[in-house]
JSON list of C-alpha atoms in Angstrom, two decimals:
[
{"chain": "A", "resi": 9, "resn": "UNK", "atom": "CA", "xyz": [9.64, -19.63, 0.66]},
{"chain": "A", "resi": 10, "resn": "UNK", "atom": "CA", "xyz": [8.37, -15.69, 1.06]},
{"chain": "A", "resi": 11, "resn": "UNK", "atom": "CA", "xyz": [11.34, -13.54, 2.03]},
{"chain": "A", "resi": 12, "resn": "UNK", "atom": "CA", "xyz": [10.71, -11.08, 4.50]},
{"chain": "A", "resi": 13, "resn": "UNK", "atom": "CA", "xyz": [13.86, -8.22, 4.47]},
{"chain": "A", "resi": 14, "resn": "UNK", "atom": "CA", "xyz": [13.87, -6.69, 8.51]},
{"chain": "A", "resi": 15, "resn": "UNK", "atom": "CA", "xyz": [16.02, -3.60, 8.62]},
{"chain": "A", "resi": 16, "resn": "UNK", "atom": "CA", "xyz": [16.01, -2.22, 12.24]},
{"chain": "A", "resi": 17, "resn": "UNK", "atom": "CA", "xyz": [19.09, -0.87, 14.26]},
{"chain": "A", "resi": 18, "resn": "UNK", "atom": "CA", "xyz": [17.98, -2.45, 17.14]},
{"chain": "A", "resi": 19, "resn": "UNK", "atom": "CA", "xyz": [19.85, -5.82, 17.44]},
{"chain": "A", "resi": 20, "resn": "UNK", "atom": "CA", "xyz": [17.47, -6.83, 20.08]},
{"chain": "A", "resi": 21, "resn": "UNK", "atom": "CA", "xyz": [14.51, -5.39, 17.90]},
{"chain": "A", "resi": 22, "resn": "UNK", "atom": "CA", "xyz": [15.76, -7.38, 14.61]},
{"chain": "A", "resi": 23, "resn": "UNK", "atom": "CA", "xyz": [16.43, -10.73, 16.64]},
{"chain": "A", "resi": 24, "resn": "UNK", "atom": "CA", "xyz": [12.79, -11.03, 18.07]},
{"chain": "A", "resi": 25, "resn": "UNK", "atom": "CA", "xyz": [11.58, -10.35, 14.45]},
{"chain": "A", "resi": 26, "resn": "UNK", "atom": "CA", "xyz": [13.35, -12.65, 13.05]},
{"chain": "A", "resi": 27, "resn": "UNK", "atom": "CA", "xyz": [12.66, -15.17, 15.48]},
{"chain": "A", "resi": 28, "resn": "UNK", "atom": "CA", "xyz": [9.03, -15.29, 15.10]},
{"chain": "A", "resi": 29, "resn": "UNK", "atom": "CA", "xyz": [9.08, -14.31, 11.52]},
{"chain": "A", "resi": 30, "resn": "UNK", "atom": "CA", "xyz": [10.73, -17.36, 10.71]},
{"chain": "A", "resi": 31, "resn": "UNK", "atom": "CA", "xyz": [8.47, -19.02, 13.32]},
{"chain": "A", "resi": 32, "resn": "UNK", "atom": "CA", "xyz": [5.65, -18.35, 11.48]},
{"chain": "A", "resi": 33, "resn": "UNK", "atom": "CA", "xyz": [6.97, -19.68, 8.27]},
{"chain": "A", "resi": 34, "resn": "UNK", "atom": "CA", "xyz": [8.96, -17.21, 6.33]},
{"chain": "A", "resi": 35, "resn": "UNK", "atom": "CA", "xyz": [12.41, -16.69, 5.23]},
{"chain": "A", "resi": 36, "resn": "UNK", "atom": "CA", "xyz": [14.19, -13.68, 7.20]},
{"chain": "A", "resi": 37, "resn": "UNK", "atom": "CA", "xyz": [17.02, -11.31, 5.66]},
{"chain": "A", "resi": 38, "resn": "UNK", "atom": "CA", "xyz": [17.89, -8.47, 8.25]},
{"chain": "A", "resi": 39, "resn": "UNK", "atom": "CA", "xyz": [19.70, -5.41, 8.20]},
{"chain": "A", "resi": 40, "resn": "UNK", "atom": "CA", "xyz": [20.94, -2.32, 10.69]},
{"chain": "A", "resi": 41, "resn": "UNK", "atom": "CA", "xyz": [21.21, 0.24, 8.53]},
{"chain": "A", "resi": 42, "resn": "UNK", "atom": "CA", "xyz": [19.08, 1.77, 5.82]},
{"chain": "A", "resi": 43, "resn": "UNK", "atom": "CA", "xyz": [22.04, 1.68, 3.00]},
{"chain": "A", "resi": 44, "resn": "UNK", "atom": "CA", "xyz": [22.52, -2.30, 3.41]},
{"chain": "A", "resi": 45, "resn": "UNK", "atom": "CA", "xyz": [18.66, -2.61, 3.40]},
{"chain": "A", "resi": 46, "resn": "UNK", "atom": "CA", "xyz": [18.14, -0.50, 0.59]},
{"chain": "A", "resi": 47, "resn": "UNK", "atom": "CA", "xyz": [21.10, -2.76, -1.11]},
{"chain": "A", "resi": 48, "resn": "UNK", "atom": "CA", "xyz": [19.57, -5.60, 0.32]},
{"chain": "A", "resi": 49, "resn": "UNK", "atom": "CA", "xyz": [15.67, -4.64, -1.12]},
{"chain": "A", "resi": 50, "resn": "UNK", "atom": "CA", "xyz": [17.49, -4.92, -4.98]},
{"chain": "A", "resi": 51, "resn": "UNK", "atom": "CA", "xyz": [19.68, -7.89, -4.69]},
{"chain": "A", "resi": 52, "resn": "UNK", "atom": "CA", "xyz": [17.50, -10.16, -2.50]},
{"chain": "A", "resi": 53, "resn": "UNK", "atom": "CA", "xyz": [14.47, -9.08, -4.03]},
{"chain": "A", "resi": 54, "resn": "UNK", "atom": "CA", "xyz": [12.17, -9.89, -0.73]},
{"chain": "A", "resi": 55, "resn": "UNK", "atom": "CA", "xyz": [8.20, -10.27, -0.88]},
{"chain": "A", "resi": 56, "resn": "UNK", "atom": "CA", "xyz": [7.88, -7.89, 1.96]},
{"chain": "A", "resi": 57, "resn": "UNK", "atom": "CA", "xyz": [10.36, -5.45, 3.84]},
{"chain": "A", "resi": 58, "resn": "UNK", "atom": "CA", "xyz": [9.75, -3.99, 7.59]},
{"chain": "A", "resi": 59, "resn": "UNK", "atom": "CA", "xyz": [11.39, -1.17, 7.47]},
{"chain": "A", "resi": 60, "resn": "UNK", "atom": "CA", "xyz": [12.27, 1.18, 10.58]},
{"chain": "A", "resi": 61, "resn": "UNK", "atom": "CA", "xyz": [12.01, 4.71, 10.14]},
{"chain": "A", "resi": 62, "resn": "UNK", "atom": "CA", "xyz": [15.07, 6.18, 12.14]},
{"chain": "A", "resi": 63, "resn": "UNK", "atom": "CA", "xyz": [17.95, 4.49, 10.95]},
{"chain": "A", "resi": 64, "resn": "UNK", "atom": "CA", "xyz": [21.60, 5.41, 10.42]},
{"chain": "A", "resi": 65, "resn": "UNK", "atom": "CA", "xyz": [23.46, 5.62, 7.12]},
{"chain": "A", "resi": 66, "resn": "UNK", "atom": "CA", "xyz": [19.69, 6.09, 5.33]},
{"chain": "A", "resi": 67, "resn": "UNK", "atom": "CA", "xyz": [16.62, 6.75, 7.14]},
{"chain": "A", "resi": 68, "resn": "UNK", "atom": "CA", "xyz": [13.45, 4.68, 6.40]},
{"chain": "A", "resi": 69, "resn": "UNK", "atom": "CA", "xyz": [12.07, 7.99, 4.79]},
{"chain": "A", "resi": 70, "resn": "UNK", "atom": "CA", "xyz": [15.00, 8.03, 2.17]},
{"chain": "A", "resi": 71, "resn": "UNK", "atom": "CA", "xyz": [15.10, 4.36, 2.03]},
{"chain": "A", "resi": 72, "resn": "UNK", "atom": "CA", "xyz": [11.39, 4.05, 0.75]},
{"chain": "A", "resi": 73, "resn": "UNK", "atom": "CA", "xyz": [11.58, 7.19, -1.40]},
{"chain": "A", "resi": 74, "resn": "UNK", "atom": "CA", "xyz": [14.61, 5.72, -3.28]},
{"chain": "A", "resi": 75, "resn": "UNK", "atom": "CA", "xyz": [13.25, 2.06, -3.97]},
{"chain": "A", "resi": 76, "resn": "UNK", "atom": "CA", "xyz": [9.69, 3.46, -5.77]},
{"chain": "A", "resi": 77, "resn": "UNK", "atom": "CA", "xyz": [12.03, 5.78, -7.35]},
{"chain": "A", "resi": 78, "resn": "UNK", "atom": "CA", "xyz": [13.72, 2.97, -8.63]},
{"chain": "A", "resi": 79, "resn": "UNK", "atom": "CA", "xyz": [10.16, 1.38, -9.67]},
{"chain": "A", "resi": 80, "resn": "UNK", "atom": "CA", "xyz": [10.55, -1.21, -6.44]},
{"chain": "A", "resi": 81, "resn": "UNK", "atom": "CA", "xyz": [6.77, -2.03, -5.70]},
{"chain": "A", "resi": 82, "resn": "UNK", "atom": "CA", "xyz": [7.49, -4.72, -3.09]},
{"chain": "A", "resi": 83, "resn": "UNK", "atom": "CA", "xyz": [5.00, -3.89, -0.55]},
{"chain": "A", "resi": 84, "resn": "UNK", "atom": "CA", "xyz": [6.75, -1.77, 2.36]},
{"chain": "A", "resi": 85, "resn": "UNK", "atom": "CA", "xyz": [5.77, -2.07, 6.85]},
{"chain": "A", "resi": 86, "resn": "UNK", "atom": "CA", "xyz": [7.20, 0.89, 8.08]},
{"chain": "A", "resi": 87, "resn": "UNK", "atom": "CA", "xyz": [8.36, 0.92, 11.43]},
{"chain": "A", "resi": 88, "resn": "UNK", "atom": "CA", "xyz": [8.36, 4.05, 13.88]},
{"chain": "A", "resi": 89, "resn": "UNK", "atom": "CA", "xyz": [9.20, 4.82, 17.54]},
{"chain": "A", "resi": 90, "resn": "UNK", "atom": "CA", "xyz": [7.28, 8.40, 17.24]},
{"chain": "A", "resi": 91, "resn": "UNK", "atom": "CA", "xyz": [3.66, 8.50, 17.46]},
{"chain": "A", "resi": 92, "resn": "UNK", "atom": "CA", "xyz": [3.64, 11.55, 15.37]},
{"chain": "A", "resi": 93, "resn": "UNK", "atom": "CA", "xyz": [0.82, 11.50, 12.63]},
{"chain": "A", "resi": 94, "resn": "UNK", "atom": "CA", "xyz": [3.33, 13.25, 10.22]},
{"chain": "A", "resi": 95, "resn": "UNK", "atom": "CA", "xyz": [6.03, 10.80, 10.24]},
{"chain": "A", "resi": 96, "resn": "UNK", "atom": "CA", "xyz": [3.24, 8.24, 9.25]},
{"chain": "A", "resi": 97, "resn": "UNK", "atom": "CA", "xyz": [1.73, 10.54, 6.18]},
{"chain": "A", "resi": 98, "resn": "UNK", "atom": "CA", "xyz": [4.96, 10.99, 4.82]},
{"chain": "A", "resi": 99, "resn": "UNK", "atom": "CA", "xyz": [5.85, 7.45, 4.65]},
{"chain": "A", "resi": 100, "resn": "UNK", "atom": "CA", "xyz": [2.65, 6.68, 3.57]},
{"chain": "A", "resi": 101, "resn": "UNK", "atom": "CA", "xyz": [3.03, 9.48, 0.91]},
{"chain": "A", "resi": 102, "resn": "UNK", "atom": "CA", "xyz": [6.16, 7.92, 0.14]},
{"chain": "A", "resi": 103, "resn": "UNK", "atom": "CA", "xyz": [4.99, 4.21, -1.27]},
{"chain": "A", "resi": 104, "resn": "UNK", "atom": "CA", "xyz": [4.69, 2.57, 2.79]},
{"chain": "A", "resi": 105, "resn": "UNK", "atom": "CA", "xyz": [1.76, -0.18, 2.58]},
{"chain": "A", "resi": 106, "resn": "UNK", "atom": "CA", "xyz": [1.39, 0.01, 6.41]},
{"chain": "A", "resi": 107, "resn": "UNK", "atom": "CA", "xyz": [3.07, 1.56, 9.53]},
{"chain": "A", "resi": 108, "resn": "UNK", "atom": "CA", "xyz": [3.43, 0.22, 13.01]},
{"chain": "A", "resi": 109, "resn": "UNK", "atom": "CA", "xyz": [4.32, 2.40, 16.37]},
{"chain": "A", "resi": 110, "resn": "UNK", "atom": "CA", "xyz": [6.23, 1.13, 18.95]},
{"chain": "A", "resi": 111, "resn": "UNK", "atom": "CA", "xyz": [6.39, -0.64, 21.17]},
{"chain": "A", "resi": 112, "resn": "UNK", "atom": "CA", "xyz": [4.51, -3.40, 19.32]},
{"chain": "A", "resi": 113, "resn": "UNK", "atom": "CA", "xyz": [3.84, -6.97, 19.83]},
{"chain": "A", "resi": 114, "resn": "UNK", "atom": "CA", "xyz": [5.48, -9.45, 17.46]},
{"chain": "A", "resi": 115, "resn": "UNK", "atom": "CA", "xyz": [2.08, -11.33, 17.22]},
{"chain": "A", "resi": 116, "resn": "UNK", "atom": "CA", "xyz": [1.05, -7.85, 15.34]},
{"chain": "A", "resi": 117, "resn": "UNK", "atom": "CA", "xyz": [4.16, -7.66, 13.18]},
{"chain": "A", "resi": 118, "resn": "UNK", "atom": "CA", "xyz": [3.59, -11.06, 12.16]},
{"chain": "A", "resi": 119, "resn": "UNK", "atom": "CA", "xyz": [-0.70, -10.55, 11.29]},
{"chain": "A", "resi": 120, "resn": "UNK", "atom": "CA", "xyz": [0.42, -6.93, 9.55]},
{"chain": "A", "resi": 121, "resn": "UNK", "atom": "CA", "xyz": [2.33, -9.06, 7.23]},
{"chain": "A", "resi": 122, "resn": "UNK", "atom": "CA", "xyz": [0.04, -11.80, 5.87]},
{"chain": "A", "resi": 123, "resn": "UNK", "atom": "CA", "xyz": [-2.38, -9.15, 5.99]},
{"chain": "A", "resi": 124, "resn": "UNK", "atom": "CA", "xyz": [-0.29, -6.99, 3.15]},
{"chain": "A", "resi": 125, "resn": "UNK", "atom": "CA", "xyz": [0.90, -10.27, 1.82]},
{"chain": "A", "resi": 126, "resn": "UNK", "atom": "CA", "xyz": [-2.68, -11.39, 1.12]},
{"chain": "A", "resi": 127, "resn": "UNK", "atom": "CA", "xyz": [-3.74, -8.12, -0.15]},
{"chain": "A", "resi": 128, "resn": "UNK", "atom": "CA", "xyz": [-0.89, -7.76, -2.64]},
{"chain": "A", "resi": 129, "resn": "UNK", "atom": "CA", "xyz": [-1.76, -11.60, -3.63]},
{"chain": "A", "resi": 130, "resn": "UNK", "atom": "CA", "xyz": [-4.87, -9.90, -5.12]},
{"chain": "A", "resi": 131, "resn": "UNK", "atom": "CA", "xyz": [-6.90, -11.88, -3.03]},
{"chain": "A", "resi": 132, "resn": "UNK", "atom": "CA", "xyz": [-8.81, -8.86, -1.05]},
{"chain": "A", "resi": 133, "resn": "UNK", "atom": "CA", "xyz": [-10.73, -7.98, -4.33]},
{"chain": "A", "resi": 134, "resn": "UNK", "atom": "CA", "xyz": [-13.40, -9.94, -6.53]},
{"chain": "A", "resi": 135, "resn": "UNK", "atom": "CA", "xyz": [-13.67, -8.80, -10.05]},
{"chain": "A", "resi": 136, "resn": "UNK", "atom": "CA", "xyz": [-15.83, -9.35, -12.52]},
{"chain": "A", "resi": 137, "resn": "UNK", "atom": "CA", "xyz": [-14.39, -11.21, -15.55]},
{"chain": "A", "resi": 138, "resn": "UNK", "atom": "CA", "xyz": [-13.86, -9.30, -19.17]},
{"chain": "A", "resi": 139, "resn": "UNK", "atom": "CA", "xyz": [-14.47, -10.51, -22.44]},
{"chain": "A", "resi": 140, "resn": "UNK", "atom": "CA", "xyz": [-11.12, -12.23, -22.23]},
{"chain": "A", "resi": 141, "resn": "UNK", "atom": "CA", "xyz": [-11.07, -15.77, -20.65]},
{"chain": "A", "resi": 142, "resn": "UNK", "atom": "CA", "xyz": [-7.38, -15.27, -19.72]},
{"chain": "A", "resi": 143, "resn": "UNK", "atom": "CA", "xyz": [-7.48, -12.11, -18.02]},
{"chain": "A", "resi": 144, "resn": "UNK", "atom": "CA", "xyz": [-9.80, -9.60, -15.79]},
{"chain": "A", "resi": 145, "resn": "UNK", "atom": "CA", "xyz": [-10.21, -5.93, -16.29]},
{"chain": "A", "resi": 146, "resn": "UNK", "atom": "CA", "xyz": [-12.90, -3.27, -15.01]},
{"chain": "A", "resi": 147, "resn": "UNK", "atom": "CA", "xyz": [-13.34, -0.31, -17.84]},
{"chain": "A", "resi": 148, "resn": "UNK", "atom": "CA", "xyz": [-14.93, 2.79, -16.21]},
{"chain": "A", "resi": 149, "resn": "UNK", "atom": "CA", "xyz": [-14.44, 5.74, -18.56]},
{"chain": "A", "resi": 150, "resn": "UNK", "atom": "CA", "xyz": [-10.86, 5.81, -20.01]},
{"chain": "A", "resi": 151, "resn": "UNK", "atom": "CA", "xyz": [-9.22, 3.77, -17.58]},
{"chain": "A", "resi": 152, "resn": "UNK", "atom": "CA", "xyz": [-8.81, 0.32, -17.82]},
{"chain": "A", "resi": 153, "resn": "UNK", "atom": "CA", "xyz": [-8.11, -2.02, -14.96]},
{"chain": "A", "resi": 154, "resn": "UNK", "atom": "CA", "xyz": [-6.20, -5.15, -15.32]},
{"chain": "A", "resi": 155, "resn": "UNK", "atom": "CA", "xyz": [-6.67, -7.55, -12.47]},
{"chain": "A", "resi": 156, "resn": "UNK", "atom": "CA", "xyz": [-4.52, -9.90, -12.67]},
{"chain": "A", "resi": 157, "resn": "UNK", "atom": "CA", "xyz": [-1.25, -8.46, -13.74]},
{"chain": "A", "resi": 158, "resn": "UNK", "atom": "CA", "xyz": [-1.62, -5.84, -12.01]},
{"chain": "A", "resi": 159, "resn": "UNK", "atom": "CA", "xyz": [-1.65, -2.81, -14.30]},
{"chain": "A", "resi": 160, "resn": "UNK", "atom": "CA", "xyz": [-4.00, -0.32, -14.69]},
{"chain": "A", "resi": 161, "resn": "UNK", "atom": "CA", "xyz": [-4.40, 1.83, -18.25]},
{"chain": "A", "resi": 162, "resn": "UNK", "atom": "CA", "xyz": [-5.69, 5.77, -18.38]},
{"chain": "A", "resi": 163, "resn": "UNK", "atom": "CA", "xyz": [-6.29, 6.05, -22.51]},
{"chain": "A", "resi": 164, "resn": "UNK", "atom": "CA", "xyz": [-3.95, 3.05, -22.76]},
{"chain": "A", "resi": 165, "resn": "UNK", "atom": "CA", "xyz": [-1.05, 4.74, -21.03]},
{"chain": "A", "resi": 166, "resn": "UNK", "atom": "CA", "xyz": [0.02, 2.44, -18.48]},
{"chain": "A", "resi": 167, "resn": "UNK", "atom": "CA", "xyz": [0.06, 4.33, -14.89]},
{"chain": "A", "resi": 168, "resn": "UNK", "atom": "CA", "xyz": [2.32, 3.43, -11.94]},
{"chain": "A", "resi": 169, "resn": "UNK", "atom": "CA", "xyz": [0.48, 3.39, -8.92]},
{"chain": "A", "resi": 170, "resn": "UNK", "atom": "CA", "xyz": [1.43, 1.59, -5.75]},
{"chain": "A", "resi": 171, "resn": "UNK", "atom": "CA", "xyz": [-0.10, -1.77, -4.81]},
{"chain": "A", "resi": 172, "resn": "UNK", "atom": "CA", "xyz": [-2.53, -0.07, -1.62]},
{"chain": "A", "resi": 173, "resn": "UNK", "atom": "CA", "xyz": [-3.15, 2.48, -4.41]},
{"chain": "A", "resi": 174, "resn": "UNK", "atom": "CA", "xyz": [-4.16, -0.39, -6.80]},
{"chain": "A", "resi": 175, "resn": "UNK", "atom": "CA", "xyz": [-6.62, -2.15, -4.07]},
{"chain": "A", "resi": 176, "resn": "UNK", "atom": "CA", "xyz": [-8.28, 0.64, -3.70]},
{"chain": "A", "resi": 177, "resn": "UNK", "atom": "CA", "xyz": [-8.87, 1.40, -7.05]},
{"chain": "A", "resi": 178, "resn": "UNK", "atom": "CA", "xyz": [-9.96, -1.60, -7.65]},
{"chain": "A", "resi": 179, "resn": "UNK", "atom": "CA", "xyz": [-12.54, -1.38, -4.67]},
{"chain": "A", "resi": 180, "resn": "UNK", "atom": "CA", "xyz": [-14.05, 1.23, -5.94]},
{"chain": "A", "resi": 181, "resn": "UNK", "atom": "CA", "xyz": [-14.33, 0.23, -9.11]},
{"chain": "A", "resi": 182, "resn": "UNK", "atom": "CA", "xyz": [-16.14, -2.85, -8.69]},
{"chain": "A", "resi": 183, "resn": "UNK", "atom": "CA", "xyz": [-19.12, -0.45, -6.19]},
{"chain": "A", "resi": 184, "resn": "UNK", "atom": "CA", "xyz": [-19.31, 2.06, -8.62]},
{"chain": "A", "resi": 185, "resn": "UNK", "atom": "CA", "xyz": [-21.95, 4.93, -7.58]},
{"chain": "A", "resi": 186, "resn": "UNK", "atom": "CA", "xyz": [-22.35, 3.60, -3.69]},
{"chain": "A", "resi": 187, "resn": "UNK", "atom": "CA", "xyz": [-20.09, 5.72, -1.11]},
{"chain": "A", "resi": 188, "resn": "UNK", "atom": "CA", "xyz": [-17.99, 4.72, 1.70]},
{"chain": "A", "resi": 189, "resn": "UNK", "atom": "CA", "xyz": [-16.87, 6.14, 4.83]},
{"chain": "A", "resi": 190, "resn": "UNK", "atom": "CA", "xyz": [-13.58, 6.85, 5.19]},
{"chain": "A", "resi": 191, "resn": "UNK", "atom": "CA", "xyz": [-14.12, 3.84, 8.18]},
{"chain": "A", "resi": 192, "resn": "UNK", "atom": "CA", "xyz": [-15.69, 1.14, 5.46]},
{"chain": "A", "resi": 193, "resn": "UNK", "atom": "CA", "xyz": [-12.84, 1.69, 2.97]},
{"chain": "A", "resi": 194, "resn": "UNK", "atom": "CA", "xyz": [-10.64, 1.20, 6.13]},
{"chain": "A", "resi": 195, "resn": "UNK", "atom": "CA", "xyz": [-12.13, -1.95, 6.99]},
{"chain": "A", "resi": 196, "resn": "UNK", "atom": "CA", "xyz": [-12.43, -3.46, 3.57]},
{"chain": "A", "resi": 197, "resn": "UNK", "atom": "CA", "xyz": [-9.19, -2.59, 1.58]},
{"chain": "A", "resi": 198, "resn": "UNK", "atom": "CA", "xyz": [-7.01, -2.28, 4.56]},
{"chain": "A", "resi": 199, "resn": "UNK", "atom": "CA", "xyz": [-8.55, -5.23, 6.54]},
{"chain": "A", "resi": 200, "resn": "UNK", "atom": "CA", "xyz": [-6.98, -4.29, 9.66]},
{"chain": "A", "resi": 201, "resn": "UNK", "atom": "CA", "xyz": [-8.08, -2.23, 12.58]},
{"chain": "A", "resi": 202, "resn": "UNK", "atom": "CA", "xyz": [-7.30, 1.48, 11.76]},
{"chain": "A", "resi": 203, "resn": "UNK", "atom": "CA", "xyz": [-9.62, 3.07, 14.07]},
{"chain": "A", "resi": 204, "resn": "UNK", "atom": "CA", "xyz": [-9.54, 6.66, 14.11]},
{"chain": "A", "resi": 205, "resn": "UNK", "atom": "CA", "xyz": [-6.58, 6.28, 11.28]},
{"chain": "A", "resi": 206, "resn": "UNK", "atom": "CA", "xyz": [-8.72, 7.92, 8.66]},
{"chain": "A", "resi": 207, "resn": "UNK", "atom": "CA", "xyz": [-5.99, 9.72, 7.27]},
{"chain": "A", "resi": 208, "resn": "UNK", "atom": "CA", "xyz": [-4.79, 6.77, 5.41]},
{"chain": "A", "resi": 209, "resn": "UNK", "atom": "CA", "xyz": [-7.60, 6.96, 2.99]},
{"chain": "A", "resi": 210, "resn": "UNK", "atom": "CA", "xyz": [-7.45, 10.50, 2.18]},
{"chain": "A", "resi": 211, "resn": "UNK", "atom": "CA", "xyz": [-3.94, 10.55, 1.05]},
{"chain": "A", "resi": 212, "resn": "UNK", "atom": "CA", "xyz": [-4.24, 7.43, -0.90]},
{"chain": "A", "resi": 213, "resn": "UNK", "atom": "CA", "xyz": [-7.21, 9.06, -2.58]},
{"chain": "A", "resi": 214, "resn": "UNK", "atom": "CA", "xyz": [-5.60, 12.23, -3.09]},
{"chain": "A", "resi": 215, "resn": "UNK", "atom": "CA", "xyz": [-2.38, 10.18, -4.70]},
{"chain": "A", "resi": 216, "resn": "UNK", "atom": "CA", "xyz": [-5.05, 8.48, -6.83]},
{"chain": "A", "resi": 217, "resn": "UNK", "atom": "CA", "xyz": [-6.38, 11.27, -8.18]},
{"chain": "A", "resi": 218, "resn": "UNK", "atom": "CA", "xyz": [-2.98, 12.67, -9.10]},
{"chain": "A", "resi": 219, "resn": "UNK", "atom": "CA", "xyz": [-2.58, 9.72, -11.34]},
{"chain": "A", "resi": 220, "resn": "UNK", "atom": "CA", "xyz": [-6.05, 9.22, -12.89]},
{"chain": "A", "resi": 221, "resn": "UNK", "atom": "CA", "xyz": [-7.97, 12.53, -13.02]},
{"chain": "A", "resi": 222, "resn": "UNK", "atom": "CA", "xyz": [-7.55, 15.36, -15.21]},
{"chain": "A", "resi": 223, "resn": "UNK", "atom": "CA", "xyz": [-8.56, 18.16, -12.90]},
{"chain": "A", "resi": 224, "resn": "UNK", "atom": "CA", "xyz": [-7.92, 16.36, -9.33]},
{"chain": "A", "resi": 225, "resn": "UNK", "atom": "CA", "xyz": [-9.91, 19.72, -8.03]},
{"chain": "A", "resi": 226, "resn": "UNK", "atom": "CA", "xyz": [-13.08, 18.58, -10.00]},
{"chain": "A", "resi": 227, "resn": "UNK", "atom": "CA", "xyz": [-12.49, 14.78, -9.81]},
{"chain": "A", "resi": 228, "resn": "UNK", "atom": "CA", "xyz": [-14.48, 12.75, -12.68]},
{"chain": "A", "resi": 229, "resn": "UNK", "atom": "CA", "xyz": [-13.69, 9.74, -11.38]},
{"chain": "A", "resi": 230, "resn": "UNK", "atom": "CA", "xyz": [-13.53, 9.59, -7.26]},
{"chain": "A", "resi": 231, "resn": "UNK", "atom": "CA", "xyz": [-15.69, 12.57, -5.73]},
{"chain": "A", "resi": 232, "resn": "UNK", "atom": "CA", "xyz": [-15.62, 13.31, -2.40]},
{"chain": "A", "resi": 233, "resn": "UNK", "atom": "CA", "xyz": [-19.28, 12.98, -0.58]},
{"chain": "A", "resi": 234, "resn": "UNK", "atom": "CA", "xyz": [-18.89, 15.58, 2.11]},
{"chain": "A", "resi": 235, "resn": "UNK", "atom": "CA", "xyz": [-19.55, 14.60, 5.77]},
{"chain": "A", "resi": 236, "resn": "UNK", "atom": "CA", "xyz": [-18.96, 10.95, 4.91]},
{"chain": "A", "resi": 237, "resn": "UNK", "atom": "CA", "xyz": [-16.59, 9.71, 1.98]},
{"chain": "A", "resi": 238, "resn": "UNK", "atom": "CA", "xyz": [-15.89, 8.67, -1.17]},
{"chain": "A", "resi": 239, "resn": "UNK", "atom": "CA", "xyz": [-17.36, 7.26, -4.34]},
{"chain": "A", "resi": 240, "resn": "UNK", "atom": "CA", "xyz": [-16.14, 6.25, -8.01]},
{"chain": "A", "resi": 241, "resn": "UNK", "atom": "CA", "xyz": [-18.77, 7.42, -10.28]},
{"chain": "A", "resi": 242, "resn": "UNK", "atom": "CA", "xyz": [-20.45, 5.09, -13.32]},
{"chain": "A", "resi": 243, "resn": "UNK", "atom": "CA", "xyz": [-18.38, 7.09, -15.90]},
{"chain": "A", "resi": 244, "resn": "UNK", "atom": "CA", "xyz": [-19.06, 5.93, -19.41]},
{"chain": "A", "resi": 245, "resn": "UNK", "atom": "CA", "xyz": [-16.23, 5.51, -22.36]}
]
């Protein structure tokens, strides 16, 4: 069954989670402070964690920081009572998947989480197939994208990029040369309703480029299309 770690200090908050977290099929660990969830995160190894930002012991800042440190990709829901847009960047910045403000409904908590459960599944992107039966890969210039295990090769050095960072590689790769708005790549790699949340794609973009380009001030592979948005160029080998 797909484990779901809650860590909330809110006993109230954590029991109507896990209530209709479990309701809708999933196993539920919880937590009330960031330290036992961060313990929690290695030893259970959960699918998915919601993860509140203010916590005691460790905050959810610290708390995501330290698992990618530790190379922990398990897709993260961050959890905030401020609706302050730099709360959300940095735990976004951090490795977060996805953020909710409260108050929210649990109906929402619930669809946020099969939503980043399907995407990490790989199921929000269709690839074209390589010469290998066995596995799928997109080449554009030196990188090389692996679809199906996940990795993703710059000159074959393997790069460590989070799974939303991944998707939307991925996205782009397979519509080389056509842009997006900042709105369509919302839409179609997020698959959620992030209107007017269009700072989610710049600072994935901006951590992409970090990883894959060589001069991230004149990108060869993602170029901003000012005005509107993005594109991955057709770059050859």
């Amino acid at each position: 069954m797909t484990k779901i770690l809650v860590v909330d200090d809110e006993s109230s908050i954590v029991t109507l989670l896990q209530f209709n977290i479990e309701k809708a099929g999933f196993d539920v660990v919880t937590a009330e402070d960031g330290r036992t969830g961060y313990e929690l995160a290695l030893s259970e190894k959960p699918d998915l964690i919601v993860l509140d930002l203010m916590l005691p012991e460790m905050d959810g800042i610290e708390v995501c920081k330290q698992l990618r440190q530790d190379k922990v990709e398990t897709p993260i829901l961050m959890l905030t009572a401020k609706d302050d847009e730099l709360d959300k960047i940095i735990g976004l910045e951090l490795g977060a998947d996805d953020y909710l403000t409260k108050p929210f409904s649990p109906r929402e908590v619930v669809a946020r989480i099969k939503a980043i459960l399907r995407r990490s599944a790989g199921k929000a992107a269709d690839v074209e197939p390589d010469e290998s039966p066995k596995e799928k890969a997109l080449h554009v210039g030196e990188l090389k994208i692996l679809t199906e295990s996940y990795e993703v090769y710059l000159q074959d050095e393997l790069l460590d990029l989070t799974p939303k960072e991944f998707e939307l590689l991925v996205y782009l790769a397979n519509h080389r040369g056509k842009v997006f708005s900042r709105d369509q790549l919302l839409d179609a790699v997020w698959n959620y309703d992030y209107i007017g949340e269009t700072r989610i794609v710049d600072v994935h973009v901006s951590h992409l480029r970090d990883k894959i380009e060589a001069d991230t001030k004149q990108p060869r592979y993602i170029k901003t299309i000012r005005g509107f948005g993005y594109k991955m160029e057709n770059v050859k080998s």
